[in-house]
Amino acid sequence: LTTITFPDSVTTIGDYAFTGCSALESVYFSPNSMLSNVGASLFSNCKNLKTVIFGDRLTSLGANIFSGCVSLTEVHLPNALTSIPASLFVNNSMLENVNIPASVSSIGANAFQNCVSLKSVTIPAKVRTIGQSAFAGCSALHTVVFADGSRVTSIPASVFDGATSLASVNLPSSITSVGDYAFRNTA
């Protein structure tokens, strides 16, 4: 199984459905897909998965969906997505860029932890909360931009710990607290 193209009629995919499918390289949903819910750890440890294109109606992703997908380079997150769940991309060593949709209001703990190729990230204005260690260990992360009108009030503990290339972060005026080790071991 190297490629999956889902029909528009699929509305839900359960937990662990494709976990460990070592030959899987690409997954496609059409823009008109009726998919509304994706379970936890859906593609975790799919070591050769490179491309995932979700339909734009999907609003919810389960935790750990791409955990350990070490070859992942392209992900189209749906425009209706409301949150980046915990550990979504943890340990994705090839992922360089992710477009976080403007509809996202929260980024979960460890969401991008150890994404060692991730170079820049823009936090959408609707994001109110960012989880602990969300970008920890992202050693290539150079720039973090908070969109104009940002609503984030707290920079959590260890959020950028180990982001050794971090050179620029524009903290919004909404910030009232910075957690322990938030910028430890940065450039």
mmCIF file of C-alpha atoms in Angstrom, residues 88-180:
data_model
loop_
_atom_site.group_PDB
_atom_site.id
_atom_site.type_symbol
_atom_site.label_atom_id
_atom_site.label_comp_id
_atom_site.label_asym_id
_atom_site.label_seq_id
_atom_site.Cartn_x
_atom_site.Cartn_y
_atom_site.Cartn_z
ATOM 1 C CA LEU A 88 0.592 16.207 15.767
ATOM 2 C CA PHE A 89 4.000 16.381 14.049
ATOM 3 C CA VAL A 90 6.306 15.207 16.840
ATOM 4 C CA ASN A 91 9.614 13.779 15.527
ATOM 5 C CA ASN A 92 8.982 14.676 11.858
ATOM 6 C CA SER A 93 12.572 15.232 10.821
ATOM 7 C CA MET A 94 11.962 16.233 7.157
ATOM 8 C CA LEU A 95 9.095 18.710 7.581
ATOM 9 C CA GLU A 96 10.373 22.187 6.619
ATOM 10 C CA ASN A 97 7.178 24.228 6.273
ATOM 11 C CA VAL A 98 3.647 24.055 7.629
ATOM 12 C CA ASN A 99 0.892 26.508 6.850
ATOM 13 C CA ILE A 100 -1.219 26.782 9.998
ATOM 14 C CA PRO A 101 -4.721 27.756 8.805
ATOM 15 C CA ALA A 102 -6.161 31.089 9.981
ATOM 16 C CA SER A 103 -9.087 29.170 11.565
ATOM 17 C CA VAL A 104 -6.843 27.537 14.208
ATOM 18 C CA SER A 105 -7.405 28.793 17.774
ATOM 19 C CA SER A 106 -5.012 26.513 19.706
ATOM 20 C CA ILE A 107 -1.741 24.643 19.245
ATOM 21 C CA GLY A 108 -1.356 21.582 21.469
ATOM 22 C CA ALA A 109 1.549 20.507 23.643
ATOM 23 C CA ASN A 110 4.491 18.997 21.751
ATOM 24 C CA ALA A 111 2.702 19.671 18.439
ATOM 25 C CA PHE A 112 5.932 20.262 16.480
ATOM 26 C CA GLN A 113 8.471 18.948 18.974
ATOM 27 C CA ASN A 114 11.716 17.753 17.369
ATOM 28 C CA CYS A 115 10.744 18.843 13.861
ATOM 29 C CA VAL A 116 14.429 19.481 13.228
ATOM 30 C CA SER A 117 13.954 20.789 9.660
ATOM 31 C CA LEU A 118 11.115 23.238 10.396
ATOM 32 C CA LYS A 119 12.440 26.686 9.432
ATOM 33 C CA SER A 120 9.675 29.203 10.111
ATOM 34 C CA VAL A 121 6.196 29.370 11.524
ATOM 35 C CA THR A 122 3.415 31.942 11.535
ATOM 36 C CA ILE A 123 0.997 31.791 14.464
ATOM 37 C CA PRO A 124 -2.469 32.883 13.226
ATOM 38 C CA ALA A 125 -4.276 35.742 14.968
ATOM 39 C CA LYS A 126 -7.059 33.467 16.290
ATOM 40 C CA VAL A 127 -4.641 31.308 18.309
ATOM 41 C CA ARG A 128 -5.273 31.901 22.004
ATOM 42 C CA THR A 129 -3.233 29.076 23.520
ATOM 43 C CA ILE A 130 0.002 27.307 22.697
ATOM 44 C CA GLY A 131 0.865 24.118 24.540
ATOM 45 C CA GLN A 132 4.018 23.390 26.478
ATOM 46 C CA SER A 133 7.042 22.347 24.376
ATOM 47 C CA ALA A 134 5.085 22.947 21.152
ATOM 48 C CA PHE A 135 8.263 23.850 19.209
ATOM 49 C CA ALA A 136 10.916 22.372 21.518
ATOM 50 C CA GLY A 137 13.858 20.796 19.753
ATOM 51 C CA CYS A 138 13.097 22.503 16.423
ATOM 52 C CA SER A 139 16.784 23.153 15.816
ATOM 53 C CA ALA A 140 16.360 24.726 12.333
ATOM 54 C CA LEU A 141 13.534 27.052 13.420
ATOM 55 C CA HIS A 142 14.773 30.524 12.548
ATOM 56 C CA THR A 143 11.696 32.786 12.570
ATOM 57 C CA VAL A 144 8.425 32.830 14.515
ATOM 58 C CA VAL A 145 5.803 35.398 13.507
ATOM 59 C CA PHE A 146 2.675 36.130 15.498
ATOM 60 C CA ALA A 147 0.038 37.470 13.080
ATOM 61 C CA ASP A 148 -1.290 40.987 13.585
ATOM 62 C CA GLY A 149 -4.074 41.008 16.148
ATOM 63 C CA SER A 150 -2.659 37.973 17.978
ATOM 64 C CA ARG A 151 -4.651 36.875 21.038
ATOM 65 C CA VAL A 152 -1.964 34.736 22.681
ATOM 66 C CA THR A 153 -1.537 35.789 26.317
ATOM 67 C CA SER A 154 1.096 33.314 27.502
ATOM 68 C CA ILE A 155 4.305 31.839 26.163
ATOM 69 C CA PRO A 156 4.292 28.401 27.848
ATOM 70 C CA ALA A 157 7.114 26.493 29.476
ATOM 71 C CA SER A 158 9.762 25.059 27.169
ATOM 72 C CA VAL A 159 7.876 26.173 24.055
ATOM 73 C CA PHE A 160 11.075 26.960 22.094
ATOM 74 C CA ASP A 161 13.573 25.059 24.262
ATOM 75 C CA GLY A 162 16.373 23.814 22.040
ATOM 76 C CA ALA A 163 15.414 25.907 19.002
ATOM 77 C CA THR A 164 19.109 26.591 18.488
ATOM 78 C CA SER A 165 18.691 28.582 15.242
ATOM 79 C CA LEU A 166 15.963 30.899 16.527
ATOM 80 C CA ALA A 167 16.879 34.441 15.513
ATOM 81 C CA SER A 168 13.552 36.309 15.420
ATOM 82 C CA VAL A 169 10.292 36.219 17.398
ATOM 83 C CA ASN A 170 7.843 39.128 17.364
ATOM 84 C CA LEU A 171 5.995 38.740 20.664
ATOM 85 C CA PRO A 172 2.541 40.355 20.495
ATOM 86 C CA SER A 173 1.410 43.013 22.962
ATOM 87 C CA SER A 174 -1.210 40.548 24.282
ATOM 88 C CA ILE A 175 1.513 38.520 26.068
ATOM 89 C CA THR A 176 1.299 38.748 29.870
ATOM 90 C CA SER A 177 3.564 35.844 30.901
ATOM 91 C CA VAL A 178 6.511 33.772 29.727
ATOM 92 C CA GLY A 179 6.920 30.267 31.184
ATOM 93 C CA ASP A 180 9.947 28.457 32.554
#
